[in-house]
mmCIF file of C-alpha atoms in Angstrom:
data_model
loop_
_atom_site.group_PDB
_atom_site.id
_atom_site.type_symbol
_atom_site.label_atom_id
_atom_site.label_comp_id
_atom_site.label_asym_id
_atom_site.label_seq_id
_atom_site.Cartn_x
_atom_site.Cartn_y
_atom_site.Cartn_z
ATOM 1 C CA UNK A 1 1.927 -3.601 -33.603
ATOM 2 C CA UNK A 2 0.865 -5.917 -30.768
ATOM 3 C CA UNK A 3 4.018 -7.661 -30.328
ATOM 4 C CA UNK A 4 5.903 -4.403 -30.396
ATOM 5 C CA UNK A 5 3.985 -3.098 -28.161
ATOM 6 C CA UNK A 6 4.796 -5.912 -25.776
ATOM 7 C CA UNK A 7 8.571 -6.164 -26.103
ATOM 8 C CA UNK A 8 8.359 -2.098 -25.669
ATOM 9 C CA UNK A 9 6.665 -2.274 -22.254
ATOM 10 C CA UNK A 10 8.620 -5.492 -20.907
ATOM 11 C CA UNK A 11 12.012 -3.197 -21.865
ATOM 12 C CA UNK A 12 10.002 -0.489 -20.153
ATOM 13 C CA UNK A 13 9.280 -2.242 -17.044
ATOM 14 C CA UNK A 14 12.692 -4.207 -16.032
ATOM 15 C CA UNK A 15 14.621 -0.662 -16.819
ATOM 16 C CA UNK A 16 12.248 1.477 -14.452
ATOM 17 C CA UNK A 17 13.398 -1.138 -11.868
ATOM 18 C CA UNK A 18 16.977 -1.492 -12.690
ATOM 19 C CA UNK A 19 18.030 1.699 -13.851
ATOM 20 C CA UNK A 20 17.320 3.579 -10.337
ATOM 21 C CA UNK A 21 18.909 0.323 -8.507
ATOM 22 C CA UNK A 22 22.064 0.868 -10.325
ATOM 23 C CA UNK A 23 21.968 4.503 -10.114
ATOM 24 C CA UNK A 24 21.890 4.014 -6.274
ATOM 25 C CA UNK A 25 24.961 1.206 -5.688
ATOM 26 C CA UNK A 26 27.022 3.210 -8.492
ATOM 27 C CA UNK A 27 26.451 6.812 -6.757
ATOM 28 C CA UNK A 28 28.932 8.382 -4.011
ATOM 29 C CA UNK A 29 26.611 9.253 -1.022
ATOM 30 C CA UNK A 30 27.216 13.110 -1.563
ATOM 31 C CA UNK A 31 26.094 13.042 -4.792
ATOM 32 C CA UNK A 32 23.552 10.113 -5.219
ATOM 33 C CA UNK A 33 20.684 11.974 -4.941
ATOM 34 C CA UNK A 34 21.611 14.779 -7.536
ATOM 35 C CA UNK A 35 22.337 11.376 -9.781
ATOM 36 C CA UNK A 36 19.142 9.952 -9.292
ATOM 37 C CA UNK A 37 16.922 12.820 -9.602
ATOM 38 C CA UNK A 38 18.987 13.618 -12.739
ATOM 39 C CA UNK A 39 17.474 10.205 -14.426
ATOM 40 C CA UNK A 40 13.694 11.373 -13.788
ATOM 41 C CA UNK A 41 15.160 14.487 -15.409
ATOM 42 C CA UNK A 42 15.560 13.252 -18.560
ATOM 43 C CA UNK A 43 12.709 11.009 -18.481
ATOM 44 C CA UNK A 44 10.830 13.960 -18.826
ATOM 45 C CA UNK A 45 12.977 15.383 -21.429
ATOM 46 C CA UNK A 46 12.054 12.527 -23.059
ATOM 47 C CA UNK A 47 8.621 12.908 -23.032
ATOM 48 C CA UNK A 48 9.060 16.374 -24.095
ATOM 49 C CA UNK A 49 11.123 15.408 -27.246
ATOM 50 C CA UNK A 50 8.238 12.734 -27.950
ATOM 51 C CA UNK A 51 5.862 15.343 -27.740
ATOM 52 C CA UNK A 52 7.832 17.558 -30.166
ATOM 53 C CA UNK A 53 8.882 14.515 -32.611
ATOM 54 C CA UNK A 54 4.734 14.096 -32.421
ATOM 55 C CA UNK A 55 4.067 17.840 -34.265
ATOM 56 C CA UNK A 56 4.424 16.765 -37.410
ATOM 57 C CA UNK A 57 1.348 14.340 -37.112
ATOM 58 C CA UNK A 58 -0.956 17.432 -37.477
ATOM 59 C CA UNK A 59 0.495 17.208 -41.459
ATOM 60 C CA UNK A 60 0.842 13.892 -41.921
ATOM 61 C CA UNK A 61 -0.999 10.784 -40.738
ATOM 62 C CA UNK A 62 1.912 8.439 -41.731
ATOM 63 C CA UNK A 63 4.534 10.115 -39.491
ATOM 64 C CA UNK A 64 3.867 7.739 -36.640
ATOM 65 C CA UNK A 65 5.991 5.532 -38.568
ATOM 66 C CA UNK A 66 8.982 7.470 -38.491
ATOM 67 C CA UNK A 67 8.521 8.330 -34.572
ATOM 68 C CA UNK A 68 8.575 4.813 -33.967
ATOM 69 C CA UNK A 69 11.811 4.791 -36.135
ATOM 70 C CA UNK A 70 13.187 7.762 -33.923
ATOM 71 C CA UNK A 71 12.774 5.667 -30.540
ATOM 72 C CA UNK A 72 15.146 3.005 -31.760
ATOM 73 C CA UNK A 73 17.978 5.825 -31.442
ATOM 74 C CA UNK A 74 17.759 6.571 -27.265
ATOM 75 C CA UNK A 75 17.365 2.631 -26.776
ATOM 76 C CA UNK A 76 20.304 1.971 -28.902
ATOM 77 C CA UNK A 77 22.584 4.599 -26.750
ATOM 78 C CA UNK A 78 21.164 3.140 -23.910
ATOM 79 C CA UNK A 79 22.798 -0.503 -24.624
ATOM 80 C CA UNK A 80 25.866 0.594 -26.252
ATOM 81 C CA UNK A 81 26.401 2.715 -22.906
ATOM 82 C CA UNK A 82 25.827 0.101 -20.243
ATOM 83 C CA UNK A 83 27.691 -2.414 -22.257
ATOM 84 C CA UNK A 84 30.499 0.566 -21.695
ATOM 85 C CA UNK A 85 29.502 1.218 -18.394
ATOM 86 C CA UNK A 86 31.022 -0.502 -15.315
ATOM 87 C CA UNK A 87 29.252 -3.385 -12.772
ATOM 88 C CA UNK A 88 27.690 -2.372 -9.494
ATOM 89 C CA UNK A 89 30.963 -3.001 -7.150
ATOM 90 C CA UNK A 90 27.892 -3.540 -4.348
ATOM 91 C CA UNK A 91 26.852 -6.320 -6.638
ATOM 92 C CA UNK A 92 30.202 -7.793 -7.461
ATOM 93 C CA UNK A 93 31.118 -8.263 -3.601
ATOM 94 C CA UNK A 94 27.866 -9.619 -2.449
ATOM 95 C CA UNK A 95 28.638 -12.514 -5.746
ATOM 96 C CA UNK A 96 32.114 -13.065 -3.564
ATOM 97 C CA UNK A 97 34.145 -11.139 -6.580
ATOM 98 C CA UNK A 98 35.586 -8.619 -4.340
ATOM 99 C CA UNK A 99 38.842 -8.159 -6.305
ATOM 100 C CA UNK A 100 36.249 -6.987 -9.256
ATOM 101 C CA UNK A 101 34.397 -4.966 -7.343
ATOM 102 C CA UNK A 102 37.710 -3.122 -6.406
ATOM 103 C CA UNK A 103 38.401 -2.000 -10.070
ATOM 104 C CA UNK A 104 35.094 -0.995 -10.651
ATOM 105 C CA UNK A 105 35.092 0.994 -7.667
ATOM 106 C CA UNK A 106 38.357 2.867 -8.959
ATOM 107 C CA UNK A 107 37.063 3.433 -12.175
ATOM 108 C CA UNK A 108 33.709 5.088 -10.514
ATOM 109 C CA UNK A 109 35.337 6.647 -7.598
ATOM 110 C CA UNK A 110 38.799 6.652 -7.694
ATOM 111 C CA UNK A 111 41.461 5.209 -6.433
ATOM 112 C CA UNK A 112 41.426 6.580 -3.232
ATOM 113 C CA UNK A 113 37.769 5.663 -2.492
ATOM 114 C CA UNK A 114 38.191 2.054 -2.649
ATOM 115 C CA UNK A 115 39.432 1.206 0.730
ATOM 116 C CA UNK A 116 36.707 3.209 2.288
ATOM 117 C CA UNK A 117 34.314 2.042 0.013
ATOM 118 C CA UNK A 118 35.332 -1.726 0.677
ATOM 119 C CA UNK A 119 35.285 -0.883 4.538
ATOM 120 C CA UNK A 120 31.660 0.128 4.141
ATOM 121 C CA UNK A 121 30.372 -2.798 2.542
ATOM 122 C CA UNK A 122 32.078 -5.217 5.395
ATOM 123 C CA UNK A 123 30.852 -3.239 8.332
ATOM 124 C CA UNK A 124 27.032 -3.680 6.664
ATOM 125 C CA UNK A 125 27.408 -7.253 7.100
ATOM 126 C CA UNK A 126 27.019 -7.743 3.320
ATOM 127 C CA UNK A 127 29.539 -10.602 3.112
ATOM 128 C CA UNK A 128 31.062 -11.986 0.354
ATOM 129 C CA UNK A 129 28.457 -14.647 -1.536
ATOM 130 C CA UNK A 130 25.099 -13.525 0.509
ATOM 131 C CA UNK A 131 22.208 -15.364 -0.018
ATOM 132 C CA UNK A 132 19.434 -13.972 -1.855
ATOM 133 C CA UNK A 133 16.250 -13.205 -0.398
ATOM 134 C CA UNK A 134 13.372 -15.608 -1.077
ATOM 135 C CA UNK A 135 9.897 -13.197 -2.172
ATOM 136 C CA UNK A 136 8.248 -14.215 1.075
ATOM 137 C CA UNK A 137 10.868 -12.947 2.833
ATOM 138 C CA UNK A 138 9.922 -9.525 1.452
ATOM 139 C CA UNK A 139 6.643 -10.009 4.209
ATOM 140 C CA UNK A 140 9.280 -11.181 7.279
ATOM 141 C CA UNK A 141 8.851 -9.451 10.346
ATOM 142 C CA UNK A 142 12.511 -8.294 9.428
ATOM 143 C CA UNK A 143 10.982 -6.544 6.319
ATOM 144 C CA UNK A 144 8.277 -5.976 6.053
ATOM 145 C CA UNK A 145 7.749 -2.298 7.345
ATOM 146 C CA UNK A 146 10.118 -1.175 5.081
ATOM 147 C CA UNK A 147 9.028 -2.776 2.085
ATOM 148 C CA UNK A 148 5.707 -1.665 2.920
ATOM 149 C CA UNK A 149 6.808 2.004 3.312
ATOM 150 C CA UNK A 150 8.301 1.723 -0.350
ATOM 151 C CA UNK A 151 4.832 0.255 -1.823
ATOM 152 C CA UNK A 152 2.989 2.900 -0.366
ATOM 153 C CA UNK A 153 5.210 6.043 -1.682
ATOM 154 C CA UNK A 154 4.467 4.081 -5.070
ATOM 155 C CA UNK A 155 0.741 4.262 -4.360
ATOM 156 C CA UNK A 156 0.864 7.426 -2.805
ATOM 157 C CA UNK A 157 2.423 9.032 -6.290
ATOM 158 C CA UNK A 158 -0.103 7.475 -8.329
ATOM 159 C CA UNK A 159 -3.464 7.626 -6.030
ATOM 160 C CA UNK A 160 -2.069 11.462 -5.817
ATOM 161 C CA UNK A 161 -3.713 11.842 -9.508
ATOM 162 C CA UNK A 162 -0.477 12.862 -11.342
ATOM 163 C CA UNK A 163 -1.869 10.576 -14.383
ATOM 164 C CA UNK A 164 -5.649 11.820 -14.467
ATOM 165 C CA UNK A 165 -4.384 15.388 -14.254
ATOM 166 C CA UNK A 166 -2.268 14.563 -17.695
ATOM 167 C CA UNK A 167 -4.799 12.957 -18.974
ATOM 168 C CA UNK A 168 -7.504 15.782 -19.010
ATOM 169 C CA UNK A 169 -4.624 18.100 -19.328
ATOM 170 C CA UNK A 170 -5.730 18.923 -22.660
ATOM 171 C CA UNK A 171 -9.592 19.312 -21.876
ATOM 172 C CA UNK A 172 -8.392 22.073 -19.256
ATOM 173 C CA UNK A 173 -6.555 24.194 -21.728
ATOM 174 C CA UNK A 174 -9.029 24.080 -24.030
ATOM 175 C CA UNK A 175 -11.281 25.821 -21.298
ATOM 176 C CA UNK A 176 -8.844 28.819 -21.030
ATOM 177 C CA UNK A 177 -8.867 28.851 -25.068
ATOM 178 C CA UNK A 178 -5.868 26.765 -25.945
ATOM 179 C CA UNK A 179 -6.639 24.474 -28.499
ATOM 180 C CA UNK A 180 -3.982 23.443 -29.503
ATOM 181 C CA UNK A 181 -3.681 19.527 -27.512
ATOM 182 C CA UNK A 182 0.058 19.248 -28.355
ATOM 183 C CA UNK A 183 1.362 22.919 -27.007
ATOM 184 C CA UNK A 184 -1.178 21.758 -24.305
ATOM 185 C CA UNK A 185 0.738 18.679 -23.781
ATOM 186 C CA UNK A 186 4.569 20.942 -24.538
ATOM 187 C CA UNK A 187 3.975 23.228 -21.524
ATOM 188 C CA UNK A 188 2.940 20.390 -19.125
ATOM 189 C CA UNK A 189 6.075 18.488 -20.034
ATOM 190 C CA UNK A 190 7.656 21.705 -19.841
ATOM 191 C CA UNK A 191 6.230 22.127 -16.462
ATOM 192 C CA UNK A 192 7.741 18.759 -15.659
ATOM 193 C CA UNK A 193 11.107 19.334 -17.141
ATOM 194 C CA UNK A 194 11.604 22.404 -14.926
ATOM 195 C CA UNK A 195 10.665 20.879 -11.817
ATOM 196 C CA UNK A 196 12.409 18.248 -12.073
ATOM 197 C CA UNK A 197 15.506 20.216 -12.780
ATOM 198 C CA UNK A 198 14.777 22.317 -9.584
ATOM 199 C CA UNK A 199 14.547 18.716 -7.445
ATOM 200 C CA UNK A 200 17.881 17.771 -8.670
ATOM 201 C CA UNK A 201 19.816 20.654 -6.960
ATOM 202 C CA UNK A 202 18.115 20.160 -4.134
ATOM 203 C CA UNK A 203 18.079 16.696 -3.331
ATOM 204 C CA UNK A 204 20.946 16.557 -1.199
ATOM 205 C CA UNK A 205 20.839 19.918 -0.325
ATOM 206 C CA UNK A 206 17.331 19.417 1.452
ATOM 207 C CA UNK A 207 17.118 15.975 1.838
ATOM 208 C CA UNK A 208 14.313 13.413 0.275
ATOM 209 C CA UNK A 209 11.837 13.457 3.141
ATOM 210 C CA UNK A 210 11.329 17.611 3.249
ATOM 211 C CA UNK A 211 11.059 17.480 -0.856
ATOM 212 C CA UNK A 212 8.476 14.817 -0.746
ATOM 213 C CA UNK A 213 6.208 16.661 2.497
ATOM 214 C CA UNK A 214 6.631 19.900 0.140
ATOM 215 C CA UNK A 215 5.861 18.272 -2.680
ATOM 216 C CA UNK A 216 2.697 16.473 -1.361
ATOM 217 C CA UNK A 217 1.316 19.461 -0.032
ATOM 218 C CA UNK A 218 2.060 21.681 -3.056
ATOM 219 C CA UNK A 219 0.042 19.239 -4.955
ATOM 220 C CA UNK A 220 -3.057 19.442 -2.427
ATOM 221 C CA UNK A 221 -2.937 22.884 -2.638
ATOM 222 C CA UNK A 222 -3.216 22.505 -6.475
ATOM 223 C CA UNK A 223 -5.900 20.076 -6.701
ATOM 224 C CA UNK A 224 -8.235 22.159 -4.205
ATOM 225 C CA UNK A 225 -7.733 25.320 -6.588
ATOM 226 C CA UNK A 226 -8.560 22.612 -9.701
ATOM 227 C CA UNK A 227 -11.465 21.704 -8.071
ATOM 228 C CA UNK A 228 -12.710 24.920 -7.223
ATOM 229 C CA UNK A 229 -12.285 26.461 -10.515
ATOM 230 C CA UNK A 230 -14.280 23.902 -12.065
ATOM 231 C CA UNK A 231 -17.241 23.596 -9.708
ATOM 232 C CA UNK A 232 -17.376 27.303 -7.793
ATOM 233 C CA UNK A 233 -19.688 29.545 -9.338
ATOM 234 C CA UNK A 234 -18.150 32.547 -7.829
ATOM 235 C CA UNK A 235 -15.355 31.734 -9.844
ATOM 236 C CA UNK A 236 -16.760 30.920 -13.139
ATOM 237 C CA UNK A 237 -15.292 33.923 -14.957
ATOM 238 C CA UNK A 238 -11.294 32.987 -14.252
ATOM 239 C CA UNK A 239 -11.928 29.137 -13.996
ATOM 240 C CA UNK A 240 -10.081 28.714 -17.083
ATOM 241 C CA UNK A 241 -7.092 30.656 -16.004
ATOM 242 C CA UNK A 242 -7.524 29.067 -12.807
ATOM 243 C CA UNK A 243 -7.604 25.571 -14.081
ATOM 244 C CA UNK A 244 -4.585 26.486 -16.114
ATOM 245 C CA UNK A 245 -2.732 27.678 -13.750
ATOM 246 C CA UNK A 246 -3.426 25.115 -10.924
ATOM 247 C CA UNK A 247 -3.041 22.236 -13.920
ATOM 248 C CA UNK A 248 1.081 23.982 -14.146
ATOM 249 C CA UNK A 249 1.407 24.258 -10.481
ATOM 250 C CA UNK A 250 0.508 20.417 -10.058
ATOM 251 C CA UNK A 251 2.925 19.513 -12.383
ATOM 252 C CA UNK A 252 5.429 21.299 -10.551
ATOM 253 C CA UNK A 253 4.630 20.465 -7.540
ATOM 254 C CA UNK A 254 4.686 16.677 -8.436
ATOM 255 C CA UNK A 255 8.099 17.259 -10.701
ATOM 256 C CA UNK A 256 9.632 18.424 -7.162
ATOM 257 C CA UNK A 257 9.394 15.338 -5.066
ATOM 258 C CA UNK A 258 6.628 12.954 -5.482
ATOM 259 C CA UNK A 259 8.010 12.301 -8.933
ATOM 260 C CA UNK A 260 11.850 11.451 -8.876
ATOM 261 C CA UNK A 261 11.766 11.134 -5.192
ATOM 262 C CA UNK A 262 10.328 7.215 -4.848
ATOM 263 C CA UNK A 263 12.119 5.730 -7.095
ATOM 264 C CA UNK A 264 15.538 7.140 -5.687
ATOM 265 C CA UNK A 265 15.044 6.078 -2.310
ATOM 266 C CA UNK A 266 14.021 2.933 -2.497
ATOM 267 C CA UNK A 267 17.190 1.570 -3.156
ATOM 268 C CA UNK A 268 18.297 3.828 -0.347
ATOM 269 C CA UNK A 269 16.197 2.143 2.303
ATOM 270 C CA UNK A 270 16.298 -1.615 0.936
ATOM 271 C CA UNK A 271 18.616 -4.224 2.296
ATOM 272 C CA UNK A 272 21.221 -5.028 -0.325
ATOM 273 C CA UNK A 273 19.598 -8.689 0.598
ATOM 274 C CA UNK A 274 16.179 -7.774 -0.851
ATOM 275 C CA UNK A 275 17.091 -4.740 -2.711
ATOM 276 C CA UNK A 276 16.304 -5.743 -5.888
ATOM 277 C CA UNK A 277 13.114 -7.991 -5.283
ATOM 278 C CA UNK A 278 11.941 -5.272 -2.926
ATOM 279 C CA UNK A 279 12.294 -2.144 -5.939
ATOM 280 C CA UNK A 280 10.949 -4.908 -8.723
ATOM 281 C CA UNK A 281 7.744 -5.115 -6.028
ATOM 282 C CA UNK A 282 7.437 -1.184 -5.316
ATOM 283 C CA UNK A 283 7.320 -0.963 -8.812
ATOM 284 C CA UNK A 284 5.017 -3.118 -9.510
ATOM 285 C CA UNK A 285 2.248 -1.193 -7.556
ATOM 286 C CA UNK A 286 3.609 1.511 -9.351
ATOM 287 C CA UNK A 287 2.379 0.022 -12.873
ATOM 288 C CA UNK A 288 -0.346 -1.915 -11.810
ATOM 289 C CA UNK A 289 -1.481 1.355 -9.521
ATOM 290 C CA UNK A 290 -1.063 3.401 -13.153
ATOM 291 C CA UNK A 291 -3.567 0.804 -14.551
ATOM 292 C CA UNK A 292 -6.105 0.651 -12.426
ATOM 293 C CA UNK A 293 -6.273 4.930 -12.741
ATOM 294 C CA UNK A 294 -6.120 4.981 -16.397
ATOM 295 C CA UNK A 295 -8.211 2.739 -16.764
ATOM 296 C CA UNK A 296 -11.313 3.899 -14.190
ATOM 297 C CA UNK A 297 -10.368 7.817 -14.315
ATOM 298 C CA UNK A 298 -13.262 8.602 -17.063
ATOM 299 C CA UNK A 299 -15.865 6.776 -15.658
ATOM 300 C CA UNK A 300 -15.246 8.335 -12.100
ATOM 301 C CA UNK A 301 -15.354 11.102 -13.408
ATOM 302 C CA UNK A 302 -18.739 10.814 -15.691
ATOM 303 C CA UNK A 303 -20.078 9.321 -12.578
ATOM 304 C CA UNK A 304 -18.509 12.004 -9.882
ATOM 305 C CA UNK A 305 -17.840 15.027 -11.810
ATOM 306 C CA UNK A 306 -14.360 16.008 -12.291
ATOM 307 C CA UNK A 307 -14.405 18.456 -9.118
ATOM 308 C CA UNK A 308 -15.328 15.816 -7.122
ATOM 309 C CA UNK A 309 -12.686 13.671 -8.165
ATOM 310 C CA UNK A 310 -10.092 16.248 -7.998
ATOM 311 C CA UNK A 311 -11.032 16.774 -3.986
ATOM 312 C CA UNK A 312 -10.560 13.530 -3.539
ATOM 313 C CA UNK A 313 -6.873 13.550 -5.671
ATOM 314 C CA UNK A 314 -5.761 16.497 -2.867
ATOM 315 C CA UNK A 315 -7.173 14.139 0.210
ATOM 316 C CA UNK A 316 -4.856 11.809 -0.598
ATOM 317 C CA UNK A 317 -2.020 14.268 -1.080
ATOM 318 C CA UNK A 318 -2.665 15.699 2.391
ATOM 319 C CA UNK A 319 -2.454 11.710 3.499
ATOM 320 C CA UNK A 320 0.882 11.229 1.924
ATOM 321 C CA UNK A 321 2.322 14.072 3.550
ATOM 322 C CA UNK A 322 1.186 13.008 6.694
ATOM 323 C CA UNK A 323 1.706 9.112 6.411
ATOM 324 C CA UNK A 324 5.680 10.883 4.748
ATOM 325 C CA UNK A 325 6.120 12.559 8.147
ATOM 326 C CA UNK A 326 5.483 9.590 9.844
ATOM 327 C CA UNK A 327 7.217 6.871 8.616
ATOM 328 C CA UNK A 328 9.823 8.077 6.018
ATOM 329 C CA UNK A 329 13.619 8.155 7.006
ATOM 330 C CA UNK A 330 15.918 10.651 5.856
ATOM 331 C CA UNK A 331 18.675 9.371 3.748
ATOM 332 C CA UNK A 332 20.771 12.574 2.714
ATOM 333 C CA UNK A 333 24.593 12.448 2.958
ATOM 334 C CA UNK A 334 24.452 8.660 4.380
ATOM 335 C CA UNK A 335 25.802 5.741 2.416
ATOM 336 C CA UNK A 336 23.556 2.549 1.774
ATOM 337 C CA UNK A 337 25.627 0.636 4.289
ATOM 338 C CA UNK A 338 24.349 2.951 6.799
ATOM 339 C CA UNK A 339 21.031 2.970 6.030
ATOM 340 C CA UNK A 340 20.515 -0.589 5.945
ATOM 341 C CA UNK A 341 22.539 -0.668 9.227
ATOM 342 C CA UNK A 342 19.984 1.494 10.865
ATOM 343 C CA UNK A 343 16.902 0.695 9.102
ATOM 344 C CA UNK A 344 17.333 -3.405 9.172
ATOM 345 C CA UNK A 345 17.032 -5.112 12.567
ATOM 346 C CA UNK A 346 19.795 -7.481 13.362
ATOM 347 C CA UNK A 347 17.501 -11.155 12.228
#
C-alpha cells in the first residue's frame, strides 16, 4: 500500500508539471487559454467521478479495492494518448530538430501555420540547440522576478485556504443538516466542476490577470461570510445556511481563477530557457505549500477557532489580489515568443 502510494504521487507530481507545460507550447495563442483551463476542468471531473466511484463504500468495506482497480483505466488512456500524441515543436527546435518540429507543427496547426509558427520561435531568440538553464540560474538577476511571481501565485492559491475549506467541507454541511459526507463532498466538486467550466470560456475572452483579481476577491468575500456565520451571534439562526452557502461560493470563486489560472500561465511567462525548471519549482511550493496546510490546519484551528482562521484565509485573498494587480502581466491573445520577448531582459 506504501509503495503504491509512492509510485502514485511521483506519477502525480511530474504530470502536474508537465502536463500544463505541454498544454502551453502545443496551444495556438487564441485558444491556449480555453486549452489549459480545459485540463483543470477535468481534473475536477475527476475528482467528482472519484467521489461517485467512492458511494458504494457506504455498503461495502472491500470496495476500495475495486476503486483502486478503476484508477488504472484514466492512467492507461493517459499513456496510450501521449504515446499518440505529437512532440512539443517548441521543444524539438530548441534540441536543433527543426525539420521535426515542422511536421509536428502541421499536424497541430496546419499546414499553413508553420511558417509563422517557425518565424516566431527565431525572432524569440530561441535558437536551434539552446542551452539549458542551470537551477541557480532560476535566482539570476535575469530571472528571478519572474520566477518569483510564479512561486507566489502557487502560494497565494494554497495560503488562500482552498484545501482547509475542503477539508471541513463536510463538518459545515453537517451544521445546515446534511449528513450525508459524500453528497457533502458531490456538491463541492460539483461546485468546482461548474466553475471551472465557466473559467474556460472566459479565459481568453477576459484575460488571466482580471479572472485571477475576480477570483481572489470573490474568495475574500466568501471567507468573511464563513467566518461570520460561524462566530456572529446575531447570525446564529442562518449560520448553517450561511456556512453552506459561503462554503459553494468559495468553491466557485476559487474554480474561476485562482484554480486553473497558475498553472496555465506559468508556462506563459517562463523563458523557454528555464521553462521547465521554473514550472517544476512553482510547483513545488505548490505541493510542499499543500503540506504544510494539511498538515497544521486542525491544530490552528483547535488552537484559533475556525472563524479566526477563516479571517485570516480572506486576508490573504485580499493580498493576492493586490500583490495580482501589481505584478502580474497579461498574457491573452499573445504567443509565448512574445511574452518572453517582453517579459525577459536582453542578458
Amino acid at each position: 500500500m506504501i509503495i503504491g502510494r509512492l509510485l502514485v504521487g511521483i506519477g502525480i507530481g511530474i504530470s502536474s508539471a508537465i502536463v500544463p507545460l505541454y498544454i502551453s507550447e502545443i496551444s495556438p495563442t487564441d485558444i491556449r487559454g480555453a486549452l489549459g483551463s480545459v485540463n483543470q476542468l477535468f481534473i475536477c471531473v475527476g475528482i467528482l467521478a472519484a467521489l461517485v466511484a467512492g458511494l458504494p463504500l457506504a455498503g461495502n468495506t472491500i470496495w476500495w479495492r475495486s476503486m483502486f482497480a478503476l484508477a488504472v483505466v484514466p492512467a492507461l488512456l493517459l499513456c496510450l494518448g501521449m504515446a499518440y500524441s505529437p512532440e512539443s515543436p517548441r521543444w524539438l527546435y530548441k534540441q536543433g530538430r527543426t525539420v521535426e518540429a515542422e511536421v509536428a507543427l502541421k499536424r497541430l496547426w496546419g499546414k499553413g501555420k508553420v511558417e509563422e509558427a517557425i518565424s516566431e520561435l527565431r525572432a524569440s531568440g530561441t535558437d536551434s540547440v539552446e542551452e539549458n538553464a542551470g537551477w541557480a540560474d532560476l535566482f539570476s538577476k535575469r530571472y528571478r522576478r519572474v520566477v518569483g511571481v510564479g512561486a507566489a501565485l502557487f502560494l497565494f492559491q494554497q495560503l488562500a485556504g482552498i484545501n482547509a475549506v475542503v477539508y471541513y467541507s463536510t463538518a459545515v454541511f453537517r451544521s445546515a443538516g446534511i449528513t450525508s459526507d459524500v453528497a457533502a463532498s458531490a456538491l463541492v466538486g460539483a461546485a468546482n466542476v461548474l466553475g471551472t467550466a465557466v473559467a474556460s470560456s472566459l479565459m481568453d475572452k477576459q484575460g488571466r490577470k482580471k479572472l485571477l483579481i475576480t477570483s481572489f476577491f470573490g474568495m475574500a468575500v466568501s471567507m468573511l461570510v464563513l467566518s461570520l456565520a460561524l462566530s456572529w451571534h446575531a447570525l446564529e439562526a442562518y449560520s448553517g445556511t450561511l456556512a453552506v452557502l459561503g462554503t459553494v461560493a468559495y468553491v466557485l470563486a476559487f474554480s474561476l481563477g485562482a484554480g486553473p489560472v497558475p498553472a496555465l500561465l506559468l508556462p506563459e511567462i517562463f523563458a523557454s530557457k528555464i521553462r521547465a525548471k521554473a514550472v517544476s519549482l512553482s510547483l513545488g511550493v505548490h505541493w510542499v505549500s499543500n503540506f504544510v496546510i494539511g498538515l497544521s490546519f486542525l491544530p490552528v484551528v483547535t488552537k484559533f477557532g475556525v472563524s479566526t482562521v477563516y479571517l485570516v484565509f480572506s486576508a490573504v485573498c485580499l493580498l493576492a489580489v493586490a500583490y495580482v494587480s501589481g505584478n502580474v502581466v497579461e498574457t491573452k491573445g499573445r504567443s509565448l515568443e512574445e511574452i518572453e520577448l517582453a517579459l525577459t531582459p536582453a542578458a
